[in-house]
CSV table of C-alpha atoms in Angstrom, one decimal:
chain,number,residue,atom,x,y,z
A,68,THR,CA,2.3,56.5,69.8
A,69,GLY,CA,-1.1,56.8,71.5
A,70,SER,CA,-3.6,59.3,72.5
A,71,GLY,CA,-4.7,61.0,75.7
A,72,PHE,CA,-6.6,63.9,77.1
A,73,VAL,CA,-6.1,66.8,79.6
A,74,TRP,CA,-7.6,65.9,83.0
A,75,ASP,CA,-7.0,69.2,84.9
A,76,GLU,CA,-5.1,72.5,84.8
A,77,GLN,CA,-2.2,71.0,86.8
A,78,GLY,CA,-1.1,69.2,83.6
A,79,HIS,CA,-2.3,65.7,84.4
A,80,ILE,CA,-2.8,63.7,81.2
A,81,VAL,CA,-4.8,60.5,81.1
A,82,THR,CA,-4.1,57.7,78.7
A,83,ASN,CA,-4.0,53.9,78.6
A,84,PHE,CA,-1.4,52.0,80.6
A,85,HIS,CA,-0.5,49.8,77.5
A,86,VAL,CA,0.4,53.0,75.6
A,87,ILE,CA,3.3,53.9,78.0
A,88,LYS,CA,4.0,50.4,79.3
A,89,SER,CA,7.1,49.7,77.2
A,90,GLY,CA,8.5,53.2,77.2
A,91,ASP,CA,11.4,54.7,79.3
A,92,THR,CA,10.3,58.3,78.6
A,93,ALA,CA,7.2,60.0,77.3
A,94,ARG,CA,6.3,63.2,75.6
A,95,VAL,CA,2.9,64.8,75.3
A,96,THR,CA,2.1,66.9,72.2
A,97,LEU,CA,-0.9,69.3,72.5
A,98,SER,CA,-3.2,70.5,69.8
A,99,ASP,CA,-1.0,73.5,69.0
A,100,HIS,CA,1.9,71.0,68.3
A,101,SER,CA,3.8,72.2,71.4
A,102,SER,CA,5.5,69.2,73.0
A,103,TYR,CA,6.5,68.6,76.6
A,104,PRO,CA,8.3,65.9,78.5
A,105,ALA,CA,6.0,63.9,80.8
A,106,LYS,CA,6.5,62.1,84.0
A,107,LEU,CA,4.5,59.1,85.1
A,108,VAL,CA,2.3,59.9,88.1
A,109,GLY,CA,0.5,56.6,88.5
A,110,HIS,CA,-0.9,53.6,86.8
A,111,ALA,CA,-3.5,51.0,87.2
A,112,PRO,CA,-2.7,48.1,84.8
A,113,ASP,CA,-5.8,46.1,85.8
A,114,LYS,CA,-7.9,49.0,84.5
A,115,ASP,CA,-5.5,49.9,81.7
A,116,ILE,CA,-5.3,53.5,82.9
A,117,ALA,CA,-2.2,55.7,83.4
A,118,VAL,CA,-1.7,59.3,84.4
A,119,LEU,CA,1.2,61.5,83.2
A,120,GLN,CA,2.0,65.1,84.1
A,121,ILE,CA,3.5,67.9,82.0
A,122,GLN,CA,4.6,71.3,83.0
A,123,ALA,CA,3.2,73.6,80.2
A,124,LYS,CA,4.8,77.0,80.0
A,125,ASP,CA,1.4,78.5,79.3
A,126,GLY,CA,-1.1,77.1,81.6
A,127,GLY,CA,-3.9,78.5,79.4
A,128,LYS,CA,-3.1,75.7,76.9
A,129,LEU,CA,-4.4,73.1,79.3
A,130,ARG,CA,-8.2,72.8,78.8
A,131,PRO,CA,-9.5,69.9,80.8
A,132,LEU,CA,-12.0,67.8,79.0
A,133,PRO,CA,-15.5,68.0,80.5
A,134,ARG,CA,-16.6,64.7,82.1
A,135,GLY,CA,-20.0,63.1,81.8
A,136,THR,CA,-21.3,59.8,83.2
A,137,SER,CA,-21.5,56.4,81.8
A,138,SER,CA,-24.2,54.9,84.0
A,139,ASP,CA,-27.0,56.6,82.0
A,140,LEU,CA,-25.7,55.8,78.5
A,141,LEU,CA,-28.1,54.3,76.0
A,142,VAL,CA,-27.4,52.0,73.1
A,143,GLY,CA,-27.8,54.0,69.9
A,144,GLN,CA,-26.7,57.4,71.2
A,145,ILE,CA,-23.9,59.2,69.4
A,146,ALA,CA,-20.3,58.4,70.3
A,147,LEU,CA,-17.3,60.2,69.0
A,148,ALA,CA,-13.7,59.0,69.2
A,149,ILE,CA,-10.7,61.4,69.1
A,150,GLY,CA,-7.1,60.2,68.7
A,151,ASN,CA,-4.1,59.6,66.5
A,152,PRO,CA,-5.0,56.4,64.5
A,153,PHE,CA,-1.9,55.2,62.6
A,154,GLY,CA,-0.2,58.5,63.6
A,155,LEU,CA,-2.7,60.7,61.9
A,156,ASP,CA,-3.2,63.2,64.6
A,157,HIS,CA,-6.4,65.1,65.5
A,158,THR,CA,-8.7,62.5,63.9
A,159,LEU,CA,-12.4,62.3,64.8
A,160,SER,CA,-14.6,59.3,64.0
A,161,VAL,CA,-18.3,59.2,64.6
A,162,GLY,CA,-20.5,56.3,65.6
A,163,VAL,CA,-22.9,55.1,68.2
A,164,VAL,CA,-22.9,53.3,71.5
A,165,SER,CA,-23.3,49.7,70.2
A,166,GLY,CA,-23.4,47.9,73.5
A,167,LEU,CA,-23.1,48.3,77.3
A,168,GLY,CA,-21.8,46.2,80.1
A,169,ARG,CA,-19.2,44.4,78.1
A,170,GLU,CA,-16.2,42.7,79.7
A,171,ILE,CA,-12.6,42.7,78.4
A,172,GLN,CA,-9.3,41.5,79.8
A,173,SER,CA,-6.7,43.9,81.1
A,174,LEU,CA,-3.0,43.4,80.6
A,175,GLU,CA,-2.9,41.9,84.0
A,176,GLY,CA,-5.5,39.3,82.9
A,177,ARG,CA,-8.2,40.8,85.2
A,178,PRO,CA,-11.6,41.6,83.8
A,179,ILE,CA,-12.6,45.2,83.2
A,180,PHE,CA,-16.4,45.3,83.7
A,181,GLY,CA,-19.0,47.7,82.3
A,182,VAL,CA,-17.0,48.4,79.2
A,183,ILE,CA,-18.6,50.5,76.4
A,184,GLN,CA,-18.8,49.0,72.9
A,185,THR,CA,-18.9,51.4,70.0
A,186,ASP,CA,-18.7,51.2,66.2
A,187,ALA,CA,-16.9,54.6,66.0
A,188,ALA,CA,-13.7,53.7,64.1
A,189,ILE,CA,-10.9,52.9,66.6
A,190,ASN,CA,-7.5,51.9,65.3
A,191,PRO,CA,-4.0,51.5,66.7
A,192,GLY,CA,-3.0,55.0,67.9
A,193,ASN,CA,-6.5,55.7,69.2
A,194,SER,CA,-5.7,54.0,72.5
A,195,GLY,CA,-5.9,56.3,75.5
A,196,GLY,CA,-8.0,58.9,73.6
A,197,PRO,CA,-11.4,60.0,74.7
A,198,LEU,CA,-14.8,58.7,73.7
A,199,ILE,CA,-17.2,61.6,74.0
A,200,ASP,CA,-20.9,62.2,73.7
A,201,SER,CA,-22.6,64.7,71.4
A,202,ARG,CA,-22.2,67.4,74.0
A,203,GLY,CA,-18.4,66.9,74.1
A,204,ARG,CA,-18.3,65.2,77.5
A,205,LEU,CA,-16.0,62.3,78.2
A,206,ILE,CA,-17.9,59.0,78.5
A,207,GLY,CA,-14.9,56.6,78.2
A,208,ILE,CA,-11.3,55.9,77.3
A,209,ASN,CA,-10.8,54.1,74.0
A,210,THR,CA,-8.7,51.1,74.9
A,211,ALA,CA,-9.2,48.1,72.6
A,212,ILE,CA,-10.6,46.8,69.3
A,213,PHE,CA,-11.9,43.4,68.3
A,214,SER,CA,-10.5,42.7,64.9
A,215,PRO,CA,-8.9,39.7,63.2
A,216,SER,CA,-6.8,42.0,61.0
A,217,GLY,CA,-5.8,44.5,63.7
A,218,ALA,CA,-7.7,47.4,62.1
A,219,SER,CA,-11.1,48.7,62.9
A,220,ALA,CA,-13.9,46.2,62.3
A,221,GLY,CA,-16.6,48.3,63.8
A,222,ILE,CA,-16.2,46.8,67.3
A,223,GLY,CA,-14.2,49.1,69.7
A,224,PHE,CA,-14.2,49.2,73.5
A,225,ALA,CA,-13.8,52.0,76.0
A,226,VAL,CA,-13.3,52.0,79.7
A,227,PRO,CA,-16.3,53.8,81.1
A,228,VAL,CA,-15.9,57.3,82.6
A,229,ASP,CA,-17.5,56.3,85.9
A,230,THR,CA,-14.5,53.9,86.4
A,231,VAL,CA,-12.1,56.6,85.2
A,232,ASN,CA,-13.6,59.1,87.6
A,233,ARG,CA,-13.0,56.7,90.5
A,234,ILE,CA,-9.5,55.6,89.5
A,235,VAL,CA,-7.7,58.7,88.2
A,236,PRO,CA,-8.0,60.8,91.5
A,237,GLU,CA,-6.4,57.9,93.4
A,238,LEU,CA,-3.6,57.6,90.9
A,239,ILE,CA,-2.9,61.4,91.2
A,240,LYS,CA,-2.9,61.2,95.0
A,241,HIS,CA,-1.3,57.8,95.7
A,242,GLY,CA,0.3,56.7,92.4
A,243,LYS,CA,-1.7,53.5,92.6
A,244,ILE,CA,-5.1,52.1,93.5
A,245,THR,CA,-5.4,51.8,97.3
A,246,ARG,CA,-7.5,48.7,98.2
A,247,ALA,CA,-9.3,48.2,101.4
A,248,GLY,CA,-8.1,45.3,103.7
A,249,MET,CA,-8.5,44.1,107.2
A,250,GLY,CA,-5.1,42.6,107.7
A,251,ILE,CA,-6.1,39.1,108.8
A,252,ASN,CA,-5.1,35.6,107.6
A,253,PHE,CA,-7.8,32.9,107.5
A,254,ASP,CA,-8.6,29.6,105.9
A,255,PRO,CA,-12.2,28.5,105.5
A,256,ALA,CA,-11.1,24.8,105.5
A,257,VAL,CA,-9.6,25.1,108.9
A,258,SER,CA,-12.8,26.8,110.2
A,259,ARG,CA,-14.9,23.9,108.8
A,260,GLN,CA,-12.5,21.3,110.4
A,261,ALA,CA,-12.8,23.0,113.7
A,262,GLY,CA,-16.6,23.3,113.5
A,263,VAL,CA,-16.4,27.1,113.9
A,264,GLU,CA,-18.9,29.3,112.2
A,265,GLY,CA,-17.7,32.6,110.9
A,266,VAL,CA,-14.0,33.5,110.3
A,267,LEU,CA,-11.3,31.8,112.4
A,268,VAL,CA,-8.4,34.3,112.5
A,269,LEU,CA,-5.1,32.5,112.0
A,270,GLY,CA,-2.9,35.5,111.8
A,271,VAL,CA,-3.0,39.3,112.1
A,272,VAL,CA,-0.7,41.7,110.1
A,273,GLU,CA,1.1,44.1,112.3
A,274,GLY,CA,0.0,47.7,111.8
A,275,SER,CA,-3.2,46.6,109.9
A,276,PRO,CA,-6.7,47.8,110.8
A,277,ALA,CA,-7.3,44.4,112.5
A,278,HIS,CA,-4.2,44.8,114.6
A,279,ASP,CA,-5.2,48.4,115.6
A,280,ALA,CA,-8.6,47.1,116.5
A,281,GLY,CA,-7.1,44.6,118.9
A,282,ILE,CA,-8.0,41.4,117.0
A,283,GLN,CA,-5.8,38.5,118.0
A,284,PRO,CA,-5.1,35.3,116.1
A,285,THR,CA,-6.3,32.0,117.3
């Protein structure tokens, strides 16, 4: 069991990847206790973000959460966490932004940068739920806690909304994060041995931007 929030009126629900990682099926329960089967639209394990979609019979039930920004956050400002800690649904905890620019490890072992630290109580079940500011705008996704006991010790972390705003539309459109690439193979050691400055192209991937641009391997 985890938490999440409505992204848009098309029924896209955002949560943490680790919330749905081990499941074969998923259900989303809204605030009126109506429950819907959900399909996985896309996921980004290295950012611990996943997008589900439901088909709500009454589209008016889907109220997207207003989104703010995380680039202008200040240490000390109010932060509120909403979720289902230990299965206790519709729980609100209040705290402040305790730190900014933190770094945590994703399930893939890659660092997630710019993470928000908060002392708002975050416990198992809060994962995937929203961290909001005092105006009710999304500023992050609650994703992890630092605790020897596994319960809230006043140090929680949230993926910043600026990252979420960049990743979620790609997951909805492509199902994954699309990364830029040239499509060439190179080895700096070979360039140094050959006394060549710049990049010595050793191979070109067919159909890649480099191939389309007419770049040829050495």
